[in-house]
Amino acid sequence: MLIAKLAFRNLMGAGIRTWLNVFVLSLAFVMIIWVQGFIQGMNKYAMQATIDYEAGGGQFWHKDYDPYDPLTFEDSHAPLSPALAELISRGAATPILVTSGAIFPEGRIQSVVLRGIDPEQQILQLPSAYLSKEDDDVTPALIGAQMAKQTKLRVGDEVTIRWRDVHGTFDANDVRIVQIMNVSAPSVDVGQIWLPLEGLREMLRTPQEASLVVLAEDVSDVPSGNHTWVHRDLNFLLKEITELVRMKSGSSNILYGLLLFMGLLAIFDTQVLAIWRRRKEIGTFMALGMERVKVIGLFTLEGAMHGFLALVVGAIYGIPVLALTFAKGLPMPAMQADFGIALPQSLYPSYGLRLLVGTTLLVLIAVTIVSFLPASKIARLKPTDALRGKTS
Amino acid sequence: MNNGALITAENLVKQYPIGGRKFTALNDVNLTVQKGEFLGLVGPSGSGKTTLLNIIGALDYPTSGSAIVIGTDTKELSHRESARLRNEHLGFIFQTYNLLPVYTVFENVEFPLLLLGMDTEDRKKAVMGILDRVGLADRAASRPSQLSGGESQRVAVARAMVKKPKVVLADEPTANLDAENSHNVLQMMAKLNEEFQSTFIFATHDEKVIGYLRRKITLNDGRVAEDIETTPQYN
Ligand SMILES: Nc1ncnc2c1ncn2[C@@H]1O[C@H](COP(=O)(O)OP(=O)(O)OP(=O)(O)O)[C@@H](O)[C@H]1O
Ligand SMILES: [Mg+2]
């Protein structure tokens, strides 16, 4: 208590220097939480979007299905296993048939992925119901906003698609865009054309077949896979997103890492200087009967208090800023397609308790260490030398 | 203990390594100090006054021989124990006052009592009592930077005396003071010596200080050249 009071007084006595150190450190503190909040928010959003629009509660893949290799699509479909068929029949899963094809918007050729989905499905938040509107004999098709922008297709437009059926025979037909959907998961948007499942099955001549089966989120009795159908859980399906977010956050890590480093360096420097300049004071403390470890403790605490003050100062301007971005979100420019993961129009940060407590501890511990290192030198300082203002 | 002596130095030697050689700062010093003495270590610059004072104050240790202070051989003390000895029984007064700059006068004087763990009420009483004695009760809230040299040294005396220590060690306490302030501070110390029966040991070559001493130990090249009783000129 005595030491804390003394340390606080000394710190205040150092005036502007203290506040400069504190400010830089608080900046690092707020930045870490702010940026990490966004990264976590982004991560959370991207994961949720992927679950909502694509992954569901996990999937079963045909053993040859590889989403990154469209060449496999033609061979990676099979009739459903009885267990999967049972899940589908009670609405706990929905099958999706995937194949590669091409479209010819404005006479150009563009390869696309054709996806057949049950218009009645309730598992993914895709507006598949639009695909049931078969007022005439043109097959309805659903595309995402990014895809619409790329191909300049609009609702009501008809476009020719070409595909190969199960026997390898090319076939072509026109489809009509019945809806352009705003989904924030690029993987169901860019390069994708959604068709009614039964329609695609007919086109491919693969009745009853699917490439993958999406599970509902609350299926408790997930059947085990067999040699045709492989279970892919959410960890597997979301791994890529998590990796991507981590990569994207790399550059921001460097930014606030640098800030934190600067803050710590300033405090280290202040400590070294203080201990050199205040040898006489240290000697006086010893002469008055203060134990050496307490003197070290005092100087360490004095430095470490920068950390506490930084937390307080950071909170003063940080909380309003964080609260504001929390309420308003950060508008995301139209960079969705380039970004590679789901991004909303406005990004909302997510400040978890772990982030707040973790950052606070990180700052406090780091500051204590850089404060202790110079202070520990006092252990080797002889009281007589200290009193004479000499170092060792 | 040695005839109830408060401090005993026996065959005290202090050597400092200089380069590869040894420099002998104190050479076979023997002396005993009784309770309530008012004595001075005098002698030319470099004769070893400060060195001896530091050893008595357990801030430094003899190379050989022993310094027995209030019943304990300082060589046997751990860091913690010597800090405790200083805190409980020794008061220091320095040439440069050494007040803690960020503390008020009150807090400077209070500091040794805080280390002693005295409770708030007693602390307050003791601090105000001693500040009154040195005539600075009205400056309790001032900072050291707002004090004159004489006032600063009086605060330092108050800080050394507030715990009524058995021994007060004062190294050139008047070197930075003018004649009037020197006498002022010395008279105060003489009075406190009488009242509290604290033993005062000075290291000095100031004639004014010497004029107050009742015993004068002259050091020369690290040896005791003379150890005599004197009659104080002032009082
Ligand atoms: N830490 C040290 N290392 C080396 N030599 C030292 C050290 N401390 C003191 N000395 C030497 O020991 C001798 C005695 O020093 P001391 O400070 O005790 O003298 P002093 O009598 O107090 O002198 P002054 O009147 O100038 O204060 C001096 O020659 C000094 O140079
Ligand atoms: Mg000296």
XYZ file of C-alpha atoms and ligand atoms in Angstrom:
659
model
C 0.000 0.000 0.000
C 2.767 2.358 1.023
C 4.726 1.349 -2.030
C 1.734 1.849 -4.291
C 1.168 5.327 -2.928
C 4.804 6.213 -3.349
C 4.945 4.775 -6.851
C 1.864 6.702 -7.864
C 3.301 9.932 -6.508
C 6.589 9.456 -8.288
C 4.769 8.705 -11.491
C 2.661 11.826 -11.220
C 5.785 13.747 -10.323
C 7.259 12.786 -13.695
C 4.445 14.715 -15.364
C 4.271 14.888 -19.134
C 6.654 11.997 -19.659
C 4.368 9.678 -17.751
C 1.355 10.783 -19.754
C 3.146 10.364 -23.055
C 4.086 6.826 -22.152
C 0.607 6.142 -20.917
C -0.951 7.559 -24.051
C 1.113 5.473 -26.448
C 0.435 2.389 -24.407
C -3.278 3.110 -24.197
C -3.337 3.554 -27.953
C -1.866 0.103 -28.379
C -4.347 -1.267 -25.884
C -7.385 0.268 -27.577
C -6.103 -0.619 -31.042
C -5.641 -4.251 -30.105
C -9.155 -4.511 -28.792
C -10.632 -2.499 -31.630
C -8.904 -4.375 -34.407
C -9.244 -7.747 -32.757
C -12.892 -6.973 -32.143
C -13.375 -6.486 -35.852
C -11.419 -9.552 -36.752
C -13.458 -11.598 -34.350
C -16.617 -9.945 -35.600
C -15.574 -10.734 -39.151
C -14.740 -14.269 -38.206
C -18.022 -14.747 -36.411
C -19.957 -13.223 -39.270
C -18.180 -15.225 -41.937
C -18.667 -18.433 -40.008
C -22.331 -17.763 -39.413
C -22.851 -16.795 -43.035
C -21.110 -19.946 -44.167
C -23.259 -22.032 -41.838
C -26.435 -20.250 -42.926
C -25.838 -20.326 -46.651
C -23.603 -23.259 -47.271
C -22.418 -25.556 -44.543
C -25.574 -26.056 -42.501
C -24.949 -28.327 -39.545
C -22.319 -30.293 -41.417
C -22.396 -32.209 -44.667
C -21.980 -35.589 -46.249
C -19.844 -35.574 -49.365
C -19.668 -38.084 -52.110
C -16.254 -39.661 -51.663
C -14.907 -38.086 -54.869
C -16.410 -34.660 -54.371
C -13.803 -31.919 -54.151
C -15.193 -28.387 -54.170
C -11.872 -27.032 -55.423
C -11.711 -29.282 -58.456
C -14.680 -28.828 -60.822
C -13.309 -31.651 -62.980
C -14.342 -34.116 -60.285
C -17.921 -32.957 -60.272
C -19.053 -35.103 -63.165
C -18.015 -38.278 -61.378
C -18.842 -37.401 -57.815
C -22.512 -38.131 -57.405
C -24.384 -41.183 -56.300
C -27.789 -42.317 -55.096
C -28.390 -41.510 -51.432
C -27.759 -44.067 -48.755
C -30.874 -45.220 -46.852
C -29.716 -43.386 -43.727
C -29.346 -40.098 -45.612
C -32.587 -40.636 -47.472
C -34.305 -41.074 -44.128
C -32.829 -37.795 -42.808
C -33.942 -35.984 -45.947
C -37.438 -37.402 -45.762
C -37.931 -35.952 -42.289
C -36.501 -32.560 -43.239
C -33.255 -32.921 -41.300
C -31.104 -32.791 -44.418
C -31.237 -31.673 -48.007
C -29.372 -33.043 -51.015
C -27.437 -30.912 -53.461
C -26.284 -31.992 -56.879
C -23.250 -30.253 -58.337
C -21.803 -30.208 -61.797
C -19.711 -27.936 -63.918
C -21.067 -26.168 -66.931
C -20.880 -22.988 -68.916
C -23.113 -20.041 -69.612
C -23.138 -17.699 -72.561
C -24.092 -14.262 -71.340
C -23.961 -11.733 -74.187
C -22.349 -14.318 -76.406
C -19.303 -14.817 -74.188
C -18.542 -18.138 -72.610
C -18.050 -18.446 -68.887
C -17.619 -21.601 -66.888
C -19.899 -21.943 -63.927
C -20.870 -24.408 -61.269
C -24.440 -25.650 -61.556
C -26.047 -26.530 -58.268
C -29.319 -28.320 -57.904
C -31.229 -27.630 -54.710
C -34.641 -28.700 -53.508
C -36.865 -25.583 -53.779
C -38.717 -26.686 -50.672
C -35.653 -27.003 -48.447
C -35.541 -25.035 -45.192
C -32.027 -25.898 -44.122
C -29.954 -23.320 -45.931
C -31.055 -19.721 -45.926
C -30.931 -19.584 -49.708
C -34.178 -18.325 -51.211
C -34.604 -21.621 -53.051
C -38.390 -21.263 -53.028
C -38.092 -19.016 -56.086
C -37.026 -22.095 -58.027
C -40.467 -23.663 -57.687
C -42.078 -20.974 -59.779
C -42.390 -22.908 -62.961
C -45.124 -20.956 -64.718
C -43.754 -21.905 -68.138
C -41.393 -24.494 -69.458
C -38.202 -22.452 -69.032
C -36.106 -23.732 -66.120
C -35.820 -21.113 -63.343
C -32.372 -20.168 -62.059
C -31.135 -18.285 -59.037
C -27.904 -16.321 -58.854
C -26.173 -14.131 -56.318
C -25.611 -10.402 -56.548
C -21.902 -10.719 -57.314
C -22.592 -13.175 -60.069
C -25.287 -10.873 -61.461
C -22.840 -7.992 -61.526
C -20.198 -10.050 -63.262
C -22.492 -11.461 -65.913
C -24.747 -8.395 -66.147
C -27.724 -10.698 -65.783
C -30.935 -9.317 -64.387
C -34.152 -10.809 -63.138
C -36.160 -12.058 -66.087
C -33.137 -12.467 -68.337
C -32.744 -15.735 -70.118
C -29.346 -17.220 -70.558
C -28.075 -20.334 -72.278
C -26.333 -22.909 -70.172
C -24.375 -25.886 -71.370
C -23.483 -29.054 -69.475
C -22.538 -32.671 -70.005
C -24.868 -35.411 -68.901
C -23.824 -38.573 -67.165
C -22.951 -40.205 -70.487
C -20.634 -37.352 -71.406
C -22.972 -35.883 -73.982
C -23.071 -32.091 -74.251
C -26.460 -30.529 -73.983
C -27.670 -26.947 -73.773
C -30.783 -25.152 -72.692
C -32.022 -21.745 -71.671
C -32.752 -20.846 -68.067
C -34.495 -17.769 -66.738
C -33.104 -15.753 -63.831
C -36.013 -15.627 -61.397
C -34.249 -13.903 -58.532
C -30.969 -12.311 -57.635
C -30.164 -13.115 -54.047
C -28.180 -11.055 -51.622
C -26.087 -13.572 -49.794
C -22.926 -12.613 -48.033
C -21.121 -15.888 -48.640
C -19.126 -15.556 -51.861
C -18.856 -19.320 -52.196
C -22.559 -19.694 -53.000
C -22.577 -16.615 -55.206
C -19.515 -16.135 -57.386
C -19.611 -18.462 -60.392
C -22.635 -20.362 -59.106
C -26.002 -20.979 -60.733
C -28.704 -22.534 -58.606
C -31.292 -24.714 -60.326
C -34.168 -26.851 -59.076
C -32.758 -30.192 -57.953
C -35.139 -32.295 -59.995
C -34.448 -30.176 -63.076
C -30.710 -30.673 -62.777
C -31.172 -34.383 -62.146
C -33.098 -34.654 -65.374
C -30.505 -32.611 -67.244
C -27.725 -34.893 -66.032
C -29.819 -38.037 -66.244
C -28.995 -38.897 -62.667
C -32.343 -39.466 -60.964
C -32.232 -39.739 -57.147
C -28.584 -38.776 -57.037
C -26.688 -36.056 -55.169
C -23.121 -34.815 -54.757
C -23.521 -33.767 -51.192
C -26.093 -33.643 -48.442
C -26.430 -30.690 -46.101
C -27.531 -31.456 -42.556
C -29.766 -29.244 -40.486
C -28.039 -27.527 -37.581
C -29.748 -29.477 -34.834
C -29.460 -33.047 -36.028
C -28.495 -35.090 -33.031
C -28.382 -38.549 -34.580
C -25.925 -37.924 -37.400
C -25.438 -41.264 -39.145
C -21.913 -42.481 -39.631
C -20.674 -42.329 -43.184
C -20.052 -45.253 -45.486
C -17.553 -45.782 -48.263
C -19.562 -43.569 -50.657
C -20.720 -40.856 -48.284
C -18.132 -39.164 -46.103
C -19.186 -37.052 -43.129
C -17.665 -33.551 -43.066
C -18.284 -31.790 -39.781
C -18.377 -28.043 -39.220
C -14.771 -27.911 -38.058
C -13.758 -29.265 -41.407
C -16.088 -27.042 -43.396
C -15.160 -23.853 -41.539
C -11.442 -24.460 -41.379
C -10.768 -22.522 -44.493
C -12.625 -19.455 -43.232
C -10.794 -19.464 -39.944
C -7.470 -19.741 -41.727
C -8.371 -16.931 -44.058
C -9.431 -14.619 -41.265
C -6.235 -15.375 -39.455
C -4.230 -14.493 -42.530
C -6.147 -11.294 -43.102
C -5.524 -10.262 -39.515
C -1.789 -10.700 -39.881
C -1.096 -7.205 -41.141
C -3.136 -5.557 -38.410
C -1.275 -7.618 -35.844
C 1.946 -6.061 -37.051
C 0.479 -2.579 -36.727
C -0.561 -2.793 -33.132
C 2.343 -5.019 -32.263
C 4.529 -2.109 -33.302
C 2.511 0.307 -31.201
C 2.733 -1.946 -28.192
C 6.446 -2.334 -28.765
C 6.890 1.443 -28.904
C 4.926 1.893 -25.717
C 6.955 -0.736 -23.937
C 10.208 0.668 -25.216
C 9.291 4.132 -23.939
C 8.561 2.713 -20.504
C 11.742 0.662 -20.493
C 13.683 3.765 -21.402
C 11.943 5.804 -18.718
C 12.749 3.132 -16.168
C 16.408 2.907 -17.090
C 16.703 6.670 -16.952
C 14.807 6.927 -13.682
C 16.963 4.369 -11.969
C 20.126 6.008 -13.195
C 19.017 9.511 -12.280
C 17.505 8.591 -8.965
C 20.361 6.592 -7.463
C 20.599 9.041 -4.615
C 16.939 8.584 -3.865
C 17.443 4.827 -3.958
C 20.347 5.215 -1.530
C 18.169 7.343 0.724
C 15.428 4.709 0.731
C 18.006 2.154 1.774
C 19.466 4.405 4.471
C 15.990 5.009 5.853
C 15.677 1.268 6.240
C 13.700 0.226 3.204
C 14.531 -3.285 2.154
C 16.203 -3.693 -1.185
C 13.461 -5.951 -2.557
C 10.950 -3.304 -1.597
C 12.916 -0.673 -3.443
C 12.919 -2.939 -6.490
C 9.226 -3.509 -5.967
C 8.651 0.216 -5.757
C 10.422 0.962 -9.015
C 8.805 -1.988 -10.754
C 5.400 -0.890 -9.590
C 6.126 2.626 -10.688
C 6.722 1.361 -14.208
C 3.901 -1.138 -14.079
C 1.504 1.616 -13.096
C 1.925 2.996 -16.597
C -0.012 -0.094 -17.569
C -2.847 0.609 -15.127
C -3.027 4.232 -16.177
C -3.024 3.187 -19.820
C -5.994 0.945 -19.119
C -7.840 3.798 -17.449
C -6.955 6.341 -20.129
C -7.663 3.797 -22.852
C -11.048 3.128 -21.308
C -11.877 6.829 -21.214
C -11.571 7.338 -24.943
C -11.739 3.714 -25.979
C -15.136 2.802 -24.591
C -17.000 5.527 -26.504
C -15.169 4.628 -29.711
C -15.769 0.929 -29.244
C -19.384 1.509 -28.273
C -19.937 3.668 -31.330
C -18.515 1.131 -33.749
C -20.460 -1.506 -31.921
C -23.693 0.407 -32.422
C -23.058 1.661 -35.935
C -20.775 -0.944 -37.366
C -18.021 -0.154 -39.798
C -19.218 0.288 -43.375
C -17.470 -2.216 -45.605
C -16.628 -0.931 -49.050
C -17.604 -3.072 -51.990
C -14.686 -5.393 -51.717
C -16.651 -8.506 -50.971
C -15.665 -10.516 -53.987
C -11.954 -9.762 -53.652
C -11.952 -10.485 -49.973
C -12.747 -14.122 -50.427
C -14.923 -14.529 -47.366
C -18.373 -13.455 -46.396
C -18.533 -9.791 -45.462
C -21.614 -7.834 -44.501
C -22.438 -4.316 -45.676
C -21.526 -3.062 -42.232
C -19.155 -5.002 -40.054
C -19.938 -5.237 -36.357
C -17.106 -5.962 -33.989
C -17.361 -8.661 -31.392
C -15.685 -7.938 -28.069
C -15.500 -11.157 -26.152
C -14.603 -11.314 -22.499
C -11.569 -13.322 -23.507
C -10.377 -10.537 -25.782
C -10.822 -7.865 -23.107
C -9.290 -9.826 -20.270
C -6.580 -11.245 -22.519
C -5.525 -7.843 -23.820
C -5.581 -6.312 -20.353
C -3.382 -9.078 -19.016
C -1.066 -8.860 -22.000
C -0.525 -5.133 -21.477
C -0.099 -5.410 -17.716
C 2.276 -8.337 -17.850
C 4.384 -6.857 -20.641
C 4.649 -3.532 -18.819
C 5.552 -5.218 -15.562
C 8.324 -7.142 -17.264
C 9.860 -4.104 -18.941
C 9.599 -2.252 -15.647
C 11.134 -5.006 -13.616
C 14.148 -5.599 -15.846
C 15.801 -2.229 -15.203
C 14.628 -2.160 -11.579
C 16.226 -5.509 -10.853
C 19.591 -3.811 -11.360
C 19.035 -2.119 -8.007
C 19.818 -5.448 -6.385
C 23.433 -4.974 -7.346
C 23.608 -1.358 -6.259
C 25.522 -0.774 -3.036
C 23.792 1.695 -0.725
C 26.971 3.707 -0.282
C 27.464 4.042 -4.022
C 23.819 4.895 -4.486
C 24.048 7.638 -1.878
C 27.042 9.109 -3.634
C 25.049 9.087 -6.860
C 27.291 6.475 -8.396
C 26.242 3.422 -10.372
C 27.859 0.140 -9.392
C 28.026 -6.567 25.512
C 31.107 -4.454 25.821
C 30.468 -2.514 29.003
C 27.062 -1.448 27.730
C 28.671 0.343 24.789
C 26.206 1.294 22.055
C 28.756 1.016 19.290
C 32.052 -0.804 19.261
C 34.625 -0.890 16.489
C 37.278 -3.552 16.861
C 40.365 -3.631 14.672
C 38.275 -2.235 11.913
C 39.870 -2.322 8.459
C 38.260 -1.195 5.228
C 39.991 -1.688 1.949
C 38.797 -0.695 -1.492
C 40.080 -2.435 -4.575
C 41.539 0.137 -6.930
C 42.732 -1.255 -10.185
C 44.506 -4.448 -9.181
C 45.643 -3.021 -5.831
C 44.001 -2.398 -2.537
C 43.489 0.999 -1.016
C 43.175 1.038 2.749
C 40.584 3.624 3.782
C 40.339 2.542 7.426
C 43.259 0.974 9.188
C 42.813 -0.772 12.552
C 40.206 1.530 14.010
C 39.148 0.845 17.608
C 36.561 2.824 19.466
C 33.495 2.556 21.679
C 30.574 4.924 21.822
C 28.159 5.172 24.736
C 24.536 6.098 24.813
C 23.833 9.821 24.540
C 27.208 10.928 23.231
C 27.569 13.905 20.920
C 30.739 13.186 19.049
C 32.445 14.043 15.811
C 34.786 12.295 13.420
C 37.097 14.976 12.140
C 40.131 14.968 9.922
C 41.265 15.976 6.474
C 39.461 15.042 3.308
C 39.970 11.394 2.454
C 40.850 10.417 6.013
C 37.969 7.909 6.182
C 35.223 9.761 8.067
C 32.407 8.888 5.671
C 33.653 5.340 5.335
C 33.521 4.829 9.095
C 30.117 6.431 9.365
C 28.752 4.165 6.636
C 30.084 1.085 8.385
C 28.504 2.133 11.663
C 25.289 2.731 9.721
C 25.394 -0.818 8.298
C 25.400 0.647 4.810
C 28.840 -0.830 4.263
C 30.876 -3.619 5.793
C 34.422 -3.781 7.117
C 36.988 -5.837 5.241
C 38.174 -7.221 8.563
C 37.550 -6.530 12.214
C 34.054 -5.875 13.397
C 31.524 -3.134 13.952
C 29.080 -3.934 16.710
C 26.086 -1.665 16.571
C 23.390 -1.897 19.220
C 24.443 -5.367 20.150
C 24.821 -6.896 16.702
C 27.843 -7.409 14.553
C 26.829 -5.725 11.302
C 28.765 -8.299 9.313
C 26.339 -10.997 10.412
C 23.281 -9.150 9.199
C 21.374 -10.045 6.065
C 20.157 -7.272 3.760
C 16.795 -7.457 5.395
C 18.163 -7.360 8.932
C 20.456 -4.438 8.266
C 17.547 -2.537 6.683
C 15.586 -3.262 9.823
C 18.407 -2.084 12.063
C 18.563 1.190 10.163
C 14.835 1.610 10.171
C 14.410 0.946 13.875
C 17.481 2.424 15.456
C 19.471 4.638 13.124
C 18.799 8.078 11.741
C 20.753 9.528 8.839
C 21.378 13.148 7.981
C 23.168 13.974 4.754
C 25.094 16.917 3.431
C 22.618 17.246 0.551
C 19.499 16.706 2.717
C 18.235 13.884 0.448
C 14.582 14.696 0.867
C 12.190 12.753 -1.356
C 11.231 15.327 -3.973
C 7.675 14.228 -4.705
C 6.743 14.093 -1.036
C 5.547 16.940 1.134
C 7.459 17.872 4.252
C 4.954 15.931 6.317
C 5.273 12.840 4.147
C 9.055 12.978 4.151
C 9.109 12.953 7.914
C 6.363 10.352 8.040
C 8.223 7.928 5.771
C 10.372 6.112 8.387
C 7.260 5.629 10.531
C 5.413 4.107 7.595
C 8.255 1.652 7.196
C 7.965 0.893 10.883
C 4.283 0.142 10.404
C 3.080 2.687 12.942
C -0.641 3.439 12.814
C -2.044 6.639 11.366
C -2.914 8.478 14.554
C 0.444 7.889 16.209
C 2.212 8.806 13.025
C 0.433 12.072 12.716
C 1.150 12.980 16.320
C 4.816 12.062 16.066
C 5.335 13.910 12.786
C 3.607 17.089 13.886
C 5.417 16.932 17.229
C 8.873 16.781 15.690
C 8.027 19.346 12.986
C 7.007 21.654 15.781
C 10.352 21.038 17.470
C 12.285 22.019 14.346
C 10.007 25.001 13.820
C 8.446 23.852 10.569
C 4.957 22.787 11.621
C 3.531 25.452 9.343
C 5.438 24.067 6.352
C 4.067 20.548 6.643
C 2.311 20.757 3.291
C 5.253 22.281 1.401
C 7.370 20.380 -1.097
C 11.143 20.162 -0.673
C 11.627 22.356 -3.742
C 9.844 25.171 -1.902
C 12.218 25.114 1.069
C 15.476 26.936 1.727
C 18.625 24.931 2.470
C 18.314 25.525 6.206
C 14.681 24.486 6.197
C 15.468 21.410 4.121
C 18.110 20.309 6.587
C 15.735 20.862 9.482
C 13.226 18.610 7.722
C 16.003 16.044 7.312
C 16.766 16.318 11.043
C 13.082 15.859 11.801
C 12.975 12.807 9.535
C 16.004 11.313 11.304
C 14.631 12.105 14.783
C 10.936 11.318 14.385
C 11.384 7.703 15.449
C 13.662 8.698 18.363
C 16.520 6.563 17.086
C 19.304 5.301 19.308
C 21.932 6.691 16.958
C 21.949 9.613 14.529
C 24.642 9.649 11.862
C 25.256 13.018 10.238
C 27.724 13.356 7.384
C 28.747 16.987 6.871
C 25.269 18.223 7.772
C 26.263 21.889 7.616
C 28.420 21.879 4.510
C 25.689 23.422 2.384
C 24.420 25.865 5.006
C 25.414 29.403 5.918
C 26.656 30.181 9.448
C 23.294 31.203 10.840
C 21.490 28.149 9.539
C 24.349 25.916 10.636
C 24.066 27.124 14.224
C 20.331 26.881 14.070
C 20.434 23.231 12.968
C 23.245 22.336 15.374
C 21.492 23.869 18.362
C 18.442 21.894 17.484
C 20.414 18.688 17.310
C 22.146 19.402 20.612
C 18.751 19.912 22.221
C 17.300 16.751 20.737
C 20.372 14.850 21.897
C 19.777 16.012 25.420
C 16.086 15.331 25.328
C 15.911 11.979 23.511
C 19.291 10.680 24.676
C 20.010 9.760 21.057
C 23.675 9.379 20.284
C 24.924 11.754 17.580
C 27.930 10.970 15.429
C 29.074 13.601 12.974
C 31.581 13.414 10.179
C 32.796 16.933 9.607
C 35.586 19.398 9.219
C 33.356 22.363 9.950
C 34.644 24.349 12.964
C 31.089 25.330 13.842
C 30.146 21.684 14.233
C 33.295 20.984 16.192
C 32.302 23.779 18.535
C 29.262 21.801 19.659
C 30.999 18.455 20.189
C 31.643 16.835 23.530
C 34.025 14.277 22.026
C 36.290 14.614 19.024
C 37.851 11.668 17.200
C 40.457 12.727 14.700
C 41.152 10.426 11.800
C 44.265 10.576 9.716
C 44.917 8.270 6.792
C 42.321 5.872 8.099
C 43.712 5.680 11.625
C 42.455 7.187 14.857
C 45.023 9.910 15.512
C 43.325 11.412 18.541
C 40.236 10.671 20.633
C 39.488 13.379 23.203
C 36.716 14.872 25.301
C 35.965 18.506 24.490
C 33.901 21.186 26.109
C 31.286 22.596 23.808
C 31.937 26.247 22.961
C 28.368 26.992 22.050
C 25.200 26.207 23.806
N 33.862 3.151 -3.011
C 35.139 3.517 -2.950
N 36.026 2.980 -3.782
C 37.321 3.331 -3.732
N 37.808 4.204 -2.866
C 36.940 4.776 -2.011
C 35.584 4.464 -1.997
N 34.985 5.194 -1.016
C 35.950 5.929 -0.451
N 37.144 5.685 -1.042
C 38.399 6.256 -0.662
O 38.584 6.073 0.715
C 39.138 7.206 1.310
C 38.297 7.680 2.448
O 37.102 8.189 1.892
P 36.001 8.875 2.783
O 34.867 9.250 1.885
O 35.703 8.045 3.951
O 36.747 10.195 3.244
P 36.230 11.387 4.095
O 37.094 11.480 5.296
O 34.782 11.285 4.310
O 36.554 12.623 3.159
P 35.727 13.959 2.921
O 36.079 14.856 4.073
O 36.279 14.487 1.654
O 34.312 13.593 2.855
C 39.278 8.258 0.198
O 40.626 8.269 -0.231
C 38.397 7.737 -0.893
O 38.955 8.066 -2.140
Mg 33.067 12.325 3.659
